[in-house]
Each structure stands twice: as C-alpha cells, then as structure tokens.
XYZ file of C-alpha atoms in Angstrom:
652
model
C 104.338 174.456 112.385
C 106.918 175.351 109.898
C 110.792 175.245 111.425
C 109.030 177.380 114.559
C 107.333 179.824 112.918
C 104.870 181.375 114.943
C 106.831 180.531 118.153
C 110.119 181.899 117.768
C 108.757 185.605 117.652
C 110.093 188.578 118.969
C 107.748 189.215 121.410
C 108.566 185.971 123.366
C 112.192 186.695 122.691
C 112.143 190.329 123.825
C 110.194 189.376 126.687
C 112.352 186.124 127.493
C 115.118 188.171 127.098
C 113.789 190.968 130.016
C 112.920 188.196 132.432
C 115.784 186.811 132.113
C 118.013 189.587 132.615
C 116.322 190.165 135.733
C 117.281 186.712 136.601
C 120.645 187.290 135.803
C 120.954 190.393 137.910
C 119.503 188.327 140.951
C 121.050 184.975 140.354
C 124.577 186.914 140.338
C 123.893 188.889 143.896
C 122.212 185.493 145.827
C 125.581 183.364 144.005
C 127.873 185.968 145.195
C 126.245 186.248 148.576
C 125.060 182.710 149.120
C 125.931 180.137 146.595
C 122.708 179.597 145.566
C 121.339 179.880 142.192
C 117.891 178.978 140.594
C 117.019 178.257 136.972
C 113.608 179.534 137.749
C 112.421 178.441 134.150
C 108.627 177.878 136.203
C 108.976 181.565 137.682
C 109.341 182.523 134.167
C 106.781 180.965 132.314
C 104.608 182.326 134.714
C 105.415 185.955 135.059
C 105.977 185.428 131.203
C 102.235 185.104 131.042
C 101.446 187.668 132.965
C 103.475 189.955 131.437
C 102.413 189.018 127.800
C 98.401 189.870 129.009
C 99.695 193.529 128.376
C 100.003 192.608 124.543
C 96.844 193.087 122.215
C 97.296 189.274 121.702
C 98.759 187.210 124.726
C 101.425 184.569 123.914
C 100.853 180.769 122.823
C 101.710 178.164 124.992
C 104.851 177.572 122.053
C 106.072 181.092 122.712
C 105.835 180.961 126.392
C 108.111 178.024 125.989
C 110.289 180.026 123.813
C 110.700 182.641 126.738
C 111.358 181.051 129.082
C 114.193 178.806 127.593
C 115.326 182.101 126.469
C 115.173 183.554 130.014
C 116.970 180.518 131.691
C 119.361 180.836 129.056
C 120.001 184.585 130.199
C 119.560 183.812 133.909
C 121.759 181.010 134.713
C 125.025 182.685 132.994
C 126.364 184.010 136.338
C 126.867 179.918 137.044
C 127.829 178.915 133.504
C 130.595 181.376 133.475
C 131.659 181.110 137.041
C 131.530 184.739 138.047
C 130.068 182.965 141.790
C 133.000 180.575 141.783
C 135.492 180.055 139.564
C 136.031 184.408 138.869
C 136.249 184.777 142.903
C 138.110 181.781 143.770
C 141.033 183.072 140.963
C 141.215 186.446 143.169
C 141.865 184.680 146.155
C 145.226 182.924 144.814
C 148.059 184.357 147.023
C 151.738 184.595 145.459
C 153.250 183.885 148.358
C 150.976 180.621 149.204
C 150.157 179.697 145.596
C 153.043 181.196 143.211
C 150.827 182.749 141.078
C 149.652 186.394 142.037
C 145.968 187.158 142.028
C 143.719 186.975 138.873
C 141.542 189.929 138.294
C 139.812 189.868 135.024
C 139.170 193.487 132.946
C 135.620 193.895 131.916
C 137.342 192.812 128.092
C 138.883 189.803 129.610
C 135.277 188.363 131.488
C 133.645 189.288 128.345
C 136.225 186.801 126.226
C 136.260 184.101 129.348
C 132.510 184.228 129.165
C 132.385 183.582 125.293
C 134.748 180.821 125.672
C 132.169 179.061 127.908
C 129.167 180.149 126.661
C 128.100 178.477 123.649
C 129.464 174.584 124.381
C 126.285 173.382 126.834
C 124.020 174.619 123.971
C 125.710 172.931 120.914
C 125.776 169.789 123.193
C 122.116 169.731 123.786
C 120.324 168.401 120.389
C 122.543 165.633 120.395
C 121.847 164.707 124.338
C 118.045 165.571 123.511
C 117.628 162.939 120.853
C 118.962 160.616 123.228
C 117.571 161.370 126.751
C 114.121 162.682 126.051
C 113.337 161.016 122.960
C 115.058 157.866 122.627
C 114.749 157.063 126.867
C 112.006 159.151 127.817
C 114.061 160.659 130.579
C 111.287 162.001 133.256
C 113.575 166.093 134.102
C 110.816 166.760 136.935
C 111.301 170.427 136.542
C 111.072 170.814 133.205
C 108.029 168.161 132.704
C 106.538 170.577 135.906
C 107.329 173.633 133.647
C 105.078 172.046 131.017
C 102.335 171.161 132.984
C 102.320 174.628 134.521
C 102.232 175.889 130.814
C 99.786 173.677 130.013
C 97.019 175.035 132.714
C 97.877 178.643 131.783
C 97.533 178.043 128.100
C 93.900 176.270 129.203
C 95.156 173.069 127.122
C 94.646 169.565 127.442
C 97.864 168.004 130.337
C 100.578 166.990 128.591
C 101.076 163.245 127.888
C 103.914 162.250 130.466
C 103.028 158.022 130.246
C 105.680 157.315 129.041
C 108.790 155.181 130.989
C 107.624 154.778 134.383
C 111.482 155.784 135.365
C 112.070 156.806 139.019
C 112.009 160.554 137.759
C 108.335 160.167 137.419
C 107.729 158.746 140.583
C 108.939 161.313 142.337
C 107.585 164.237 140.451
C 104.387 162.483 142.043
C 105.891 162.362 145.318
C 108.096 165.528 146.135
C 106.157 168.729 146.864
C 108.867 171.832 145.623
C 108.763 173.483 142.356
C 112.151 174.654 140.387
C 115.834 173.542 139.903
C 117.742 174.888 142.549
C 121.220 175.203 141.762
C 124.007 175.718 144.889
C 126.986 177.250 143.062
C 129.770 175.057 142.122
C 127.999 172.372 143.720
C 124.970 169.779 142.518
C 121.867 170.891 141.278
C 119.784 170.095 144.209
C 116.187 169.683 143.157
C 112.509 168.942 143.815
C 109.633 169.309 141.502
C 106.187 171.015 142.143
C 103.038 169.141 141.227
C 101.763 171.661 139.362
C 97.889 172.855 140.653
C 95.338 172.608 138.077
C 93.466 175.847 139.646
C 94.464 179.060 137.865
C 95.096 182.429 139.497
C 92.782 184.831 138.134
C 95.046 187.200 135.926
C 94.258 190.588 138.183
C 94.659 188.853 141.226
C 98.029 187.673 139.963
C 99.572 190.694 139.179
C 98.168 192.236 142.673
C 100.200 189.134 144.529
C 102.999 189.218 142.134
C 103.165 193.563 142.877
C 103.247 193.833 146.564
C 105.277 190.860 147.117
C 107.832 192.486 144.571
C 107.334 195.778 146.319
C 108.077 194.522 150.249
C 110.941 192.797 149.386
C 112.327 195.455 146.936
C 111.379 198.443 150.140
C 112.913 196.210 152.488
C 115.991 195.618 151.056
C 116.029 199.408 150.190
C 115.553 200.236 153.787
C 118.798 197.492 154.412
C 121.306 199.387 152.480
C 120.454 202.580 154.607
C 119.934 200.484 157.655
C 122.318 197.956 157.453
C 121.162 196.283 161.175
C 117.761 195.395 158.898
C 119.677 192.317 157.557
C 121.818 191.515 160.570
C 120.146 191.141 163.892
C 122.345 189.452 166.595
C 119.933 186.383 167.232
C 120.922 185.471 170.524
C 123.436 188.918 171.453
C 125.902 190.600 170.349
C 128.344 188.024 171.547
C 127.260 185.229 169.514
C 126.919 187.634 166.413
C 130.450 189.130 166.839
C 132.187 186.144 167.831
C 130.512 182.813 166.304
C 128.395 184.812 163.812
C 124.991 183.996 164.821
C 122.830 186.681 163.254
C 119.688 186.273 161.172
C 118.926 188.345 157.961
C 114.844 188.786 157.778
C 115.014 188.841 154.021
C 111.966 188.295 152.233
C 114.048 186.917 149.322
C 115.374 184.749 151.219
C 112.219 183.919 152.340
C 111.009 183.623 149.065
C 113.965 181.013 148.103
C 112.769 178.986 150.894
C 109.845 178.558 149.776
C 110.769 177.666 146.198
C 113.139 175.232 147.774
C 110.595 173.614 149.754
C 110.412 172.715 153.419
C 112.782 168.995 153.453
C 115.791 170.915 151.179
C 115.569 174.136 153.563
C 115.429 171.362 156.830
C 118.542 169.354 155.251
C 120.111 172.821 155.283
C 119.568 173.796 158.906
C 120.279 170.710 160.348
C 123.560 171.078 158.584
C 123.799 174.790 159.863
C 123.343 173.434 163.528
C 126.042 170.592 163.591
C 128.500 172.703 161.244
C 127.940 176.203 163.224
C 126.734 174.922 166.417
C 128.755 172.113 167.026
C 131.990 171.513 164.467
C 133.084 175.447 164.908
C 133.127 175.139 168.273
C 134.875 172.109 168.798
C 137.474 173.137 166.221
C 137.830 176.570 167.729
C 137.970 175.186 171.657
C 140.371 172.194 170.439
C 142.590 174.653 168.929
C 142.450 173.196 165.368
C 141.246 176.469 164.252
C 142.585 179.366 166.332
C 141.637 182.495 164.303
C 139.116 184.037 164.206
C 135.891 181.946 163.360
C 134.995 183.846 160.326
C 138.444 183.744 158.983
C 138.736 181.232 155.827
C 142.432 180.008 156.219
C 142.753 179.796 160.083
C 139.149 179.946 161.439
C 136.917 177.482 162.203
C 134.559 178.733 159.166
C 137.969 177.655 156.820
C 138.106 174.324 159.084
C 134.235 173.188 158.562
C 134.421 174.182 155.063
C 136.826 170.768 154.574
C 134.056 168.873 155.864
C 131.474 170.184 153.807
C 133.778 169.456 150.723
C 133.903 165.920 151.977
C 130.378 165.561 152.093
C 128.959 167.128 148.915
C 131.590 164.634 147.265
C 130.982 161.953 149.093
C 126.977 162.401 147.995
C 127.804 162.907 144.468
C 129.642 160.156 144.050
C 126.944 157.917 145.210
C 124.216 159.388 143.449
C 126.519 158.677 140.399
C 126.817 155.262 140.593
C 123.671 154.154 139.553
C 123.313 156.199 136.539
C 127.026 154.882 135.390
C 125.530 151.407 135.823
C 122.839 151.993 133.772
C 124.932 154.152 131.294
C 127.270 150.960 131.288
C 124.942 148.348 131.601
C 122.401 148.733 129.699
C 123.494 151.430 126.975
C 126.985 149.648 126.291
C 126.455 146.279 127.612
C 122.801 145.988 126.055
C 123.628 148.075 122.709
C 126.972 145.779 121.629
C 124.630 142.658 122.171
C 121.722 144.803 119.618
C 118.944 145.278 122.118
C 118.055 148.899 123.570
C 116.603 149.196 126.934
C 113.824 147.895 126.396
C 114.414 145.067 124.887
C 114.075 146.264 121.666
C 116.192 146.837 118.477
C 115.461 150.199 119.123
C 116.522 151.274 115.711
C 113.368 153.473 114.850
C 113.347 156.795 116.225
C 110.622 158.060 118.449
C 111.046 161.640 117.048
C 107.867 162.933 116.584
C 109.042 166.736 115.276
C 109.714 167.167 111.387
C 113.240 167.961 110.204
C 112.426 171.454 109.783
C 111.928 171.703 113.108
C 115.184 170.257 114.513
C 118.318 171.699 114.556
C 120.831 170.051 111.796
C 123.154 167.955 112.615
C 125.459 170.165 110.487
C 124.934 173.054 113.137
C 125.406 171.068 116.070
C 129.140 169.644 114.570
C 130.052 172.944 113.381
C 129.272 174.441 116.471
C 130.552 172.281 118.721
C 133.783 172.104 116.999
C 133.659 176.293 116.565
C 133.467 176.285 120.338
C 135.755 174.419 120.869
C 138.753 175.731 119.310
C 137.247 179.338 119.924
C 137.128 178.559 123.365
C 140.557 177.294 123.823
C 141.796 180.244 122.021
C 139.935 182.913 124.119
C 140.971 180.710 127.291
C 144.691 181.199 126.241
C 144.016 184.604 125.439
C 142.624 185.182 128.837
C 145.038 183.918 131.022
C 148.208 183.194 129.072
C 150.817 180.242 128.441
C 150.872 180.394 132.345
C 147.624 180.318 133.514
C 146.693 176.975 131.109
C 147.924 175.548 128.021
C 146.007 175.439 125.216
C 146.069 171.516 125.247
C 145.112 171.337 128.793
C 142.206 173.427 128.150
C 140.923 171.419 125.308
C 140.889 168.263 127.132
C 138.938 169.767 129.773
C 136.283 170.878 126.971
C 136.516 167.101 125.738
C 136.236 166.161 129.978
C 133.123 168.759 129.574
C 131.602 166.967 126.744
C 132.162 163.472 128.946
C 130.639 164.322 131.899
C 127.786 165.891 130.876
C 126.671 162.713 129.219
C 126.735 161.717 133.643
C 124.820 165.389 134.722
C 122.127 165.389 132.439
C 121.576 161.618 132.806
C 121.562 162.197 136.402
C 119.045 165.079 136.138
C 116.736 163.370 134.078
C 116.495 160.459 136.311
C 116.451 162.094 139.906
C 116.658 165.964 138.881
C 119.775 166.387 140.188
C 122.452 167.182 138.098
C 125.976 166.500 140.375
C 127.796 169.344 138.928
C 129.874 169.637 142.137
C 130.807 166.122 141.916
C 132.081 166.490 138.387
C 133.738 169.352 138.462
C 135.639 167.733 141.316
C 136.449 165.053 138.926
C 137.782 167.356 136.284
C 140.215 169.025 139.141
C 141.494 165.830 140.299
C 142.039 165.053 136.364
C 144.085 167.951 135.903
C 145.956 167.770 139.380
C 147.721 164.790 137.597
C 148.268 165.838 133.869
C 149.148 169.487 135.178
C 150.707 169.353 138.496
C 151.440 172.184 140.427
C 149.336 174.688 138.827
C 146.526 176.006 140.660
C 145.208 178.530 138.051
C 145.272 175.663 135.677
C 143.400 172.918 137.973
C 140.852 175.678 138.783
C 140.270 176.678 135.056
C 139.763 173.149 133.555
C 137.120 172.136 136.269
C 135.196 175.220 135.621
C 135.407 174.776 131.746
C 134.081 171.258 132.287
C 131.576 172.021 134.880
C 129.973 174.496 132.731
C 128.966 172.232 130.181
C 127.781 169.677 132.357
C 125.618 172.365 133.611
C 124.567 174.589 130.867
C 123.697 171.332 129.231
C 121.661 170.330 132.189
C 119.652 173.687 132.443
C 118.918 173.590 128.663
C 118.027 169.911 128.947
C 115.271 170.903 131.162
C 113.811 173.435 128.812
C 113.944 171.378 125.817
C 111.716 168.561 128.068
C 109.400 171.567 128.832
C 109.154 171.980 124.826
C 108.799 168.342 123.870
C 105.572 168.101 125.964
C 104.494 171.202 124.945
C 105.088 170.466 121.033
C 107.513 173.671 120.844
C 109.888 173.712 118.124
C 113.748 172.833 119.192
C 115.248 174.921 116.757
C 113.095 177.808 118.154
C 114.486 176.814 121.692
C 117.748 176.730 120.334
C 117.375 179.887 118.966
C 116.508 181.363 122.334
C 119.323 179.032 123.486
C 121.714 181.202 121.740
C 120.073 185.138 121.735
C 120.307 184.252 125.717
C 123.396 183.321 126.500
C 124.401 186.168 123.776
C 123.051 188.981 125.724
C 123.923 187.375 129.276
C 128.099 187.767 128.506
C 127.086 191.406 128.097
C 124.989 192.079 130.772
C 126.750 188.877 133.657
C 130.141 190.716 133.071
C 128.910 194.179 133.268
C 126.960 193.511 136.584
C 130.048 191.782 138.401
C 132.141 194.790 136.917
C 130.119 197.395 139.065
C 129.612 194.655 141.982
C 133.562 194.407 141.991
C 134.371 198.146 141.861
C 131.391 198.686 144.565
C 132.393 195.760 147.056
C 135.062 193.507 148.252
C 134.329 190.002 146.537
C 134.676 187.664 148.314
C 134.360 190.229 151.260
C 131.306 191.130 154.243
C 128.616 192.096 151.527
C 129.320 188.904 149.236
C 131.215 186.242 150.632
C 131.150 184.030 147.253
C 131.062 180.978 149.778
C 132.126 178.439 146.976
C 134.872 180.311 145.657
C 136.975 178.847 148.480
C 135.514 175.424 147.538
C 137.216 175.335 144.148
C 140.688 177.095 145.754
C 140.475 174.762 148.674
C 140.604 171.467 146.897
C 143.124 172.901 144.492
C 145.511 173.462 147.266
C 144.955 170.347 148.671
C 145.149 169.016 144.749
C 148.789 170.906 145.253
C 150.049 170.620 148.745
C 147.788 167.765 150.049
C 147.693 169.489 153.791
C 144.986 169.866 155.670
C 143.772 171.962 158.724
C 144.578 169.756 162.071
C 142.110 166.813 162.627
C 140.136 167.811 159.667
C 140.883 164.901 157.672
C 139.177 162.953 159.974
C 135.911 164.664 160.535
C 136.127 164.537 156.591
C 135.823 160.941 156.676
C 133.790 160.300 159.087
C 131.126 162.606 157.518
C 131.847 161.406 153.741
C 131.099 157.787 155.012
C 128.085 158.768 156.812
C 126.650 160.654 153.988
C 127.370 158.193 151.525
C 125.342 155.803 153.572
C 122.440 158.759 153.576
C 123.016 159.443 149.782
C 122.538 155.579 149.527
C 119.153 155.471 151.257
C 118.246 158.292 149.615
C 118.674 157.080 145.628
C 117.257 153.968 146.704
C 113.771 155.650 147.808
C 113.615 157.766 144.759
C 114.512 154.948 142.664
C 111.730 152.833 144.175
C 109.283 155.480 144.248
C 108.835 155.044 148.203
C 106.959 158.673 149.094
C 109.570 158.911 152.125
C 112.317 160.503 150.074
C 111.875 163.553 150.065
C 112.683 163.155 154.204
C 115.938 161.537 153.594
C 118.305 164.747 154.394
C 120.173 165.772 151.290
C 123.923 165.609 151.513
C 124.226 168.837 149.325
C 121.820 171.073 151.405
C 123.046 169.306 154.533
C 126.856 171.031 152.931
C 125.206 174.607 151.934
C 124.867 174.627 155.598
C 128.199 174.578 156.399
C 129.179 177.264 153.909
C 126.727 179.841 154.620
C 126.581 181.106 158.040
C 123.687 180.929 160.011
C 122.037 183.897 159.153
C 121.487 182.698 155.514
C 120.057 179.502 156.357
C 117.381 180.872 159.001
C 115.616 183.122 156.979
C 115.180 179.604 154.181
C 113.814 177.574 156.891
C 111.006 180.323 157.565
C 110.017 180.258 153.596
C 109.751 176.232 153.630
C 108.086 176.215 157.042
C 105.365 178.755 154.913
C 105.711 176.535 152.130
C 104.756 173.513 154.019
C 102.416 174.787 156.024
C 100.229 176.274 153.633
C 100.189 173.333 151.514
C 99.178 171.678 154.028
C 96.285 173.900 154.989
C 94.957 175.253 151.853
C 96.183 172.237 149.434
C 98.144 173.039 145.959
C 95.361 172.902 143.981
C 93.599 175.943 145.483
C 96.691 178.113 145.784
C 99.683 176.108 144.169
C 100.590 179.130 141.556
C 99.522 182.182 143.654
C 102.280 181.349 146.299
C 105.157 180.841 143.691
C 103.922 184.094 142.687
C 104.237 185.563 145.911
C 107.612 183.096 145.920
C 108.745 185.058 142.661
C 108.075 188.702 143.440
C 109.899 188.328 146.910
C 113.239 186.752 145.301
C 112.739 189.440 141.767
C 112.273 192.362 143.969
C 115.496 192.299 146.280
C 117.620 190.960 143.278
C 116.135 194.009 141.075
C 116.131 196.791 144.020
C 120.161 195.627 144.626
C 120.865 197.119 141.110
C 119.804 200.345 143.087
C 121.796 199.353 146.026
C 124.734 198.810 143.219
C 124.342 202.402 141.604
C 124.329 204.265 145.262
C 127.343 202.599 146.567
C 128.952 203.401 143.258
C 128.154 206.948 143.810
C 129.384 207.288 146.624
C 125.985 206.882 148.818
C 126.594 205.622 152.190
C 124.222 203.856 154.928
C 122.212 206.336 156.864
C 122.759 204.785 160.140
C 125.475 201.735 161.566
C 122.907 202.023 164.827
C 123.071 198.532 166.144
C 125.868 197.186 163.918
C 128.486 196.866 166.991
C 128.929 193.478 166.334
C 130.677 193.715 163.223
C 128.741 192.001 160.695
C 126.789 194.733 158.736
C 128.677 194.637 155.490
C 127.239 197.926 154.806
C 128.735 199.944 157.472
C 132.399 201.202 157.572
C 133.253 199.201 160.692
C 131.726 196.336 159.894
C-alpha cells in the first residue's frame, strides 16, 4: 500500500482527532486532580470502531491504527507538556522561599511552552522504531494488546507476535490489565490485557458504551450541584476534617480501576493505608509535622510526600538497571566485538515495510534538529535569561534524547517506561551545572521527561502498527496532526480550569506538582522535614528489594508478578488522599472478580467498554462543570460538606 494511502484518510484522522480530544479534556482533569493519566490507545481503537459503524463504509484495521495513534497523540499532551506537573509546580515557587516569584503562563506563553515540547518525542521515534521493534523485536505489551484487539474487530487472522521470546512477552501472557497507565511525573506503570477473542455485538456495544457514559457523566453532574456526592466522610466527620478520610463514589474512578486492574489498584491501597493510616499519624503525633495534615509544607501530607519521592526513585532505579546492562552489554559490548544479540552479524535489516512507507531519514534529522533549536528558542522566549539559559535548555533536550533511549527500552521490555526516575535524573543533572535555580532545575527535567515519554507513548502505537501492517509514515502523520491540535486545545482547557479553580487548590490538587518543586528545593537547600530522611531510606531500601523481586519475576516469566506490589502505585498512594484511592480499589475488585467469574473471553471487551464510557463521561461532563463555574454557577447545596473537603462549596 503506496506510502499509506488508503490508511492515512481523513476519516480516521477526523475521528482520531475527536477521540482524542476527548482524551485530552479527561486526561487533563484526572492529572490535575489525581496524577494519573492513561494513553488509552485500546479505549480508542475500540470506540474508534464503533464510532466509524456510523460511516457508509466502516474503517480498515490500517485506519483504525491511524486513529488511534492520532488520538494518543492528542490525549497524552496534558503529560507531554506538563500542564499536571511541571505548569503547577512553577506556580507554587514562593519569592520569599525560592527567590524567584511565581510563574503563571498567559494562554500565548503555554501555547509557545507547549510547541517547544511538542514535536521532539515524535521526531525521535522512527529512529528508536528501527531499532526496538524491528531490529530487537521489543515485546510493548500494550501496544502488541492494541493490535490484537484490532485484529479481532477487523475479523483478521492474530497478529504474528513469535518473535523474541523477551520477558515482555511473557508477561503479556501472564498479567490480566489492559492499557498504559501513566501516574503524572512519575513511571508509566503498566499491565497488558490479553485481549478476548469474543466480539461484542456492535448494538450491544454502543448500548454498554451509552449508559455507562451517561451514569458517570449524570453523576458527576449531580456532584458539582451536590458537592457531598464526591466527598462522604467514611468513618465521620472527624476523620474527614482532620486526617482526610473521605471517599469519592466516582464511577470514573471506578472505571480507572478497572482499566488498572485489581494488583496496581491493591499496590495503591496498601500504600494509602501505611502512608495515610500510619506515616501521617506518626508524623503528626511525633510533632515532625505540626500543621495541619493537609497542608503541603508543614503537614503531615508535605511530610509523607518525601517518602513517596524516595520510593518511586528508589523503584526506578532498579527497574533500570537491567535494561542499562543489556543496553551496555550486549548493544555496546556485543556490537564493538561485531555480533548483535543474537549472535549474529546482524547487518541485514528485518524491515519488512517499503521505503515509501517509512518516514525519511531526511525528515527525522531535519526535524529533530528544527525542534531543537525551535524549542530552545521558545523556552527562552517563555521564561527569559532568568528562568533558563538557552544552553542549559539544550542540553536538557540532548539529556531528553539520552534517556529516552532508557524509557522506551524499559517499556518495551516490562511496559514500564520510568519517566519519574529520569526526569529525576535530569534535575539532579541540572542541580550541578545550574545551581541555585529552581525554575531552571524544574524546566530541564520536564523538557527531558517529555521526550522520554512522548517517545514512549508513540513507541507503543507504532508496535500496534507493525503487527497490524499500518504504514509509519501514516502514523507519523497522525503523530504530528495530534500533537498539533492538542497545544490548541491542552492550553485552552487549563486556561478556563485556571481562571475557574485554584490549581493546585481543593478541586485539583495537581499532587505531583509538589513532587518536581520538592526535590528541587531539596536539589537547592538540601533540608528536609524532621526525621523524614530516615523513613526515606528505610522505605527506598525496602522497595528496592521489592522492585528487585519484582523485575526478576517478569524477567523469568514466573506468573506471580503481577502480585509483587509495585513501588510506583505503592507511591500514588501516598500522594493522593484516601478518597482517590478507594473508589480504584472498587473498579479492580470488579475487574477481578468478573474475570474471574465470567472469563475474558466471554466479556473481555464489553467491560473495557463499560471501563471507557465511565472514565469518557465524567472527563466530558467536567467541560460542563468548567463552563458553569465560569459563569458564575454555583453548587445548589454545601448540605453535608461541614467537614471541609467539598472543593465545590465556598467553605470548603
């Protein structure tokens, strides 16, 4: 098929491009509220389908590729640009504290931030692609899950995956969740669905997909009126106004859960329980932390957050060790003495796409270089001589380019791509070159962790398209109309969100905003809250023994990995307050429970439907919420919100 044609088409574009900029709108609230993100390239491909059944002529199984690598492309911009981190985190600086005065970007400014971040992850992906997926066979569970999911709605033939027998496969066998789940500013924590080979009927998938879209979009309608809906004191109104137990019956939520799966959304509750229900009040009664618990500088939520830093390091680091050994060892090591990995030569290419179909090598070093000093310009334009010099930001674009070679490795071997790890790396980097300056340290990791992740996301897609026979360039075109539109439409939604709420603030507590300020201060100052230093290493060596055991069994295949707690949902824990975690463990409870009763191959794809219309219809109904607080709206009621934590009421 001729350089894409009949796959890049605007139909799969236009509809890629809707998708995903309902994914954007909902990936921005949950980040802003949560930290959590999702690529949902599966969620895509399905509703993609459905959507496309409206059309005299439904979609090929190559343009349903194209869409949804456009509509991840779209989606995921909200984390590529750090509007849930790296945006929030700059508004927190305090002159006083930090000698620099807050950072508040104009719609113009985001806009130009955003374009100088944009483009790099895409420009870096042929060149990673030819290595990782056809050169090594890389397994990227989520997108070879994406592919087989295309594959039964398209009715064709399963897509040849015998290829290296690489731990990646083993545990696509072996884990039971579906889609890349990204926490914000931190690793890509994910598990991969073995996709069912029973189809939903296509009526009865838009009836599951409709109500489930319509509860949770009602419900969270009835919230913003009602704010007590999403914050019911779980065990009184002591516990919820003093040590912020409340739970939040969201069916998103819910939803999430169950795209997370029941051993990520257990990791994450068991490290809700020791962070809220044992660290906060040992830190609060010892007097390490004696403001208010919610408070993020005195508080024992600011104290546990130290901890959770330790331990989503401490896990990255280890999962990173084996894939620099094998980067070292047997690319380096192996390639100066003239044998590949497999023994071979390996001096013929396993490319099996014509040149037509590829993207030139021309475009990739043009654009890569066109980012690059593009970027660096807009960055200086941005935020000035004093914010970060020019040369500082173009060695953390180079740092980008670097690392990603570590986070898409990573993610094709274990689907987990240690952004948080990396972007850790890049602030301790620039802690040394360019001392002192916060705005700087907090710039350069976020320039660096977005290619590492944009790279990662794409990565995935382009695996989805290699199985499917799609045409790269066509990706790549989606690659870029995507991330186009998303500038427009990320910075225009955070706009309104900023104007309409406090961020970080009740409503949207951008959790991992302080994450990225709190380990440039400590970059700075190197102080730390009372005794926390040593609850942070107690934890980081505990979890790098449990990050140990844990690459081990996915490395050997064992079928017991997926019960190894993850160190990164084990951290969300921390950061979130109960209330957020709760309402997760009830969607992987479901998740696991019906599996276990009904089986995946009977009703695999109806419950990510359900899954999907539950997480679309509170992200898409908030857009409502958005345009009513704007206006002026109010809540109807604050019945029930005495103890303080509706963000929707005026007391609260």
């Amino acid at each position: 098929m001729e350089a894409g044609k009949g796959e890049f088409t605007v139909r799969a574009v236009v509809l890629g491009l809707i998708i995903g900029c309902l994914l954007c709108f909902t990936n921005l609230y949950f980040g802003l509220q949560t930290g959590w993100i999702s690529m949902m390239s599966l969620q895509s491909a399905l509703i993609g389908f459905l959507l496309s059944k409206l059309l005299p002529k439904p979609i090929s199984a190559q343009e349903n590729v194209v869409l949804q690598t456009t509509a991840v492309a779209t989606g995921t911009m909200p984390l590529a640009a750090g509007f849930v981190g790296i945006l929030p985190a700059l508004g927190l600086l305090d002159e006083e504290r930090d000698g620099a005065s807050p950072v508040h970007l104009s719609w113009i400014a985001a806009v130009g931030w955003s374009c100088a971040v944009a483009f790099f992850g895409v420009f870096l992906s042929p060149p990673l692609r030819k290595q990782v997926i056809i050169e090594e066979q890389l397994a990227f569970p989520s997108g070879t899950a994406t592919g087989q999911l295309i594959s039964v709605l398209h009715q064709m033939p399963p897509p040849e995956t015998n290829v290296r027998h690489r731990r990646g496969y083993n545990a696509l066998a072996s884990t039971e969740d579906d889609e890349s789940i990204a926490y914000i500013a931190e690793p890509q924590e994910t598990d991969t669905l073995r996709v069912p080979e029973a189809e939903v009927p296509e009526q009865e998938g838009w009836s599951a997909l409709s109500w489930s879209f319509a509860a949770s979009g009602i419900m969270t309608l009835a919230a913003y009126f009602f704010p007590v809906i999403f914050s019911i004191p779980l065990f009184g109104t002591y516990l919820a106004s003093q040590w912020l137990w409340t739970f939040t019956p969201s069916l998103s939520y819910v939803g999430q859960g169950i795209i997370m799966g029941f051993p990520t959304t257990l990791s994450m509750n068991l490290g809700m329980l020791v962070g809220w229900g044992v660290l906060s009040p040992l830190a609060k009664y010892s007097g390490w932390a004696p403001g208010p618990v919610g408070d993020m500088t005195t508080g024992s939520r600011g104290w546990i957050l130290w901890v959770s830093l330790a331990i989503m390091c401490s896990d990255s680091v280890i999962s990173l060790i084996p894939v620099v050994y094998e980067l070292v060892h047997t690319k380096l090591w192996k390639g100066v003495t003239g044998y590949g990995t497999d023994g071979s030569t390996g001096k013929d290419s396993k490319e099996d796409e014509t040149e037509d179909r590829l993207v030139p090598t021309r475009w990739v070093v043009l654009g890569l270089c066109g980012s690059i000093v593009s970027g660096t310009l807009l960055v200086w334009l941005v935020f000035g001589h004093d914010g970060i010099k020019p040369w500082a930001t173009l060695i953390g674009f180079i740092m980008g380019g670097l690392l990603s070679v570590l986070g898409v490795r990573a993610l094709g071997e274990t689907d987990l791509n240690p952004v948080s790890g990396l972007g850790k790396i890049s602030q301790l980097f620039f802690a040394w070159i360019q001392p002192g300056n916060i705005i700087a340290n907090i710039i350069a990791g976020g320039v660096a962790e977005a290619g590492a992740q944009q790279a990662g996301d794409l990565m995935q897609d382009l695996k989805t398209g290699h199985l499917i026979h799609a045409s790269p360039r066509a990706q790549f075109y989606g690659q870029l109309i995507g991330s186009c539109l998303s500038i427009i439409v990320t910075t225009t939604a955070y706009s309104l969100y900023q104007r309409a709420y406090e961020i970080p603030g009740p409503s949207f507590p951008a959790p991992t905003a302080y994450v990225w300020l709190g380990l440039a201060r400590l970059l700075r100052d190197g102080e730390l809250p009372e005794k926390s230093g040593e609850f942070m290493v107690i934890f980081a060596v505990l979890f790098s023994a449990v990050a140990a055991c844990k690459t081990y069994a996915v490395r050997s295949g064992s079928p017991y990995a997926k019960w190894v707690p993850s160190g990164v949902a084990f951290a969300i824990g921390f950061l979130n307050t109960p209330s957020f975690s709760l309402a997760r463990l009830v969607g992987g409870i479901i998740e696991h429970v019906y599996y276990t009763r009904v089986g995946r191959e009977n009703g695999g794809i109806r419950l990510i439907i359900i899954a999907s219309g539950f997480v679309l219809g509170e992200g898409v109904v908030s857009v409502v919420s958005l345009v009513l607080r704007t206006f002026g709206v109010g809540v109807a009621s604050c019945w029930g919100c005495g103890h303080g934590m509706c963000g929707g009421c005026p007391a609260a």
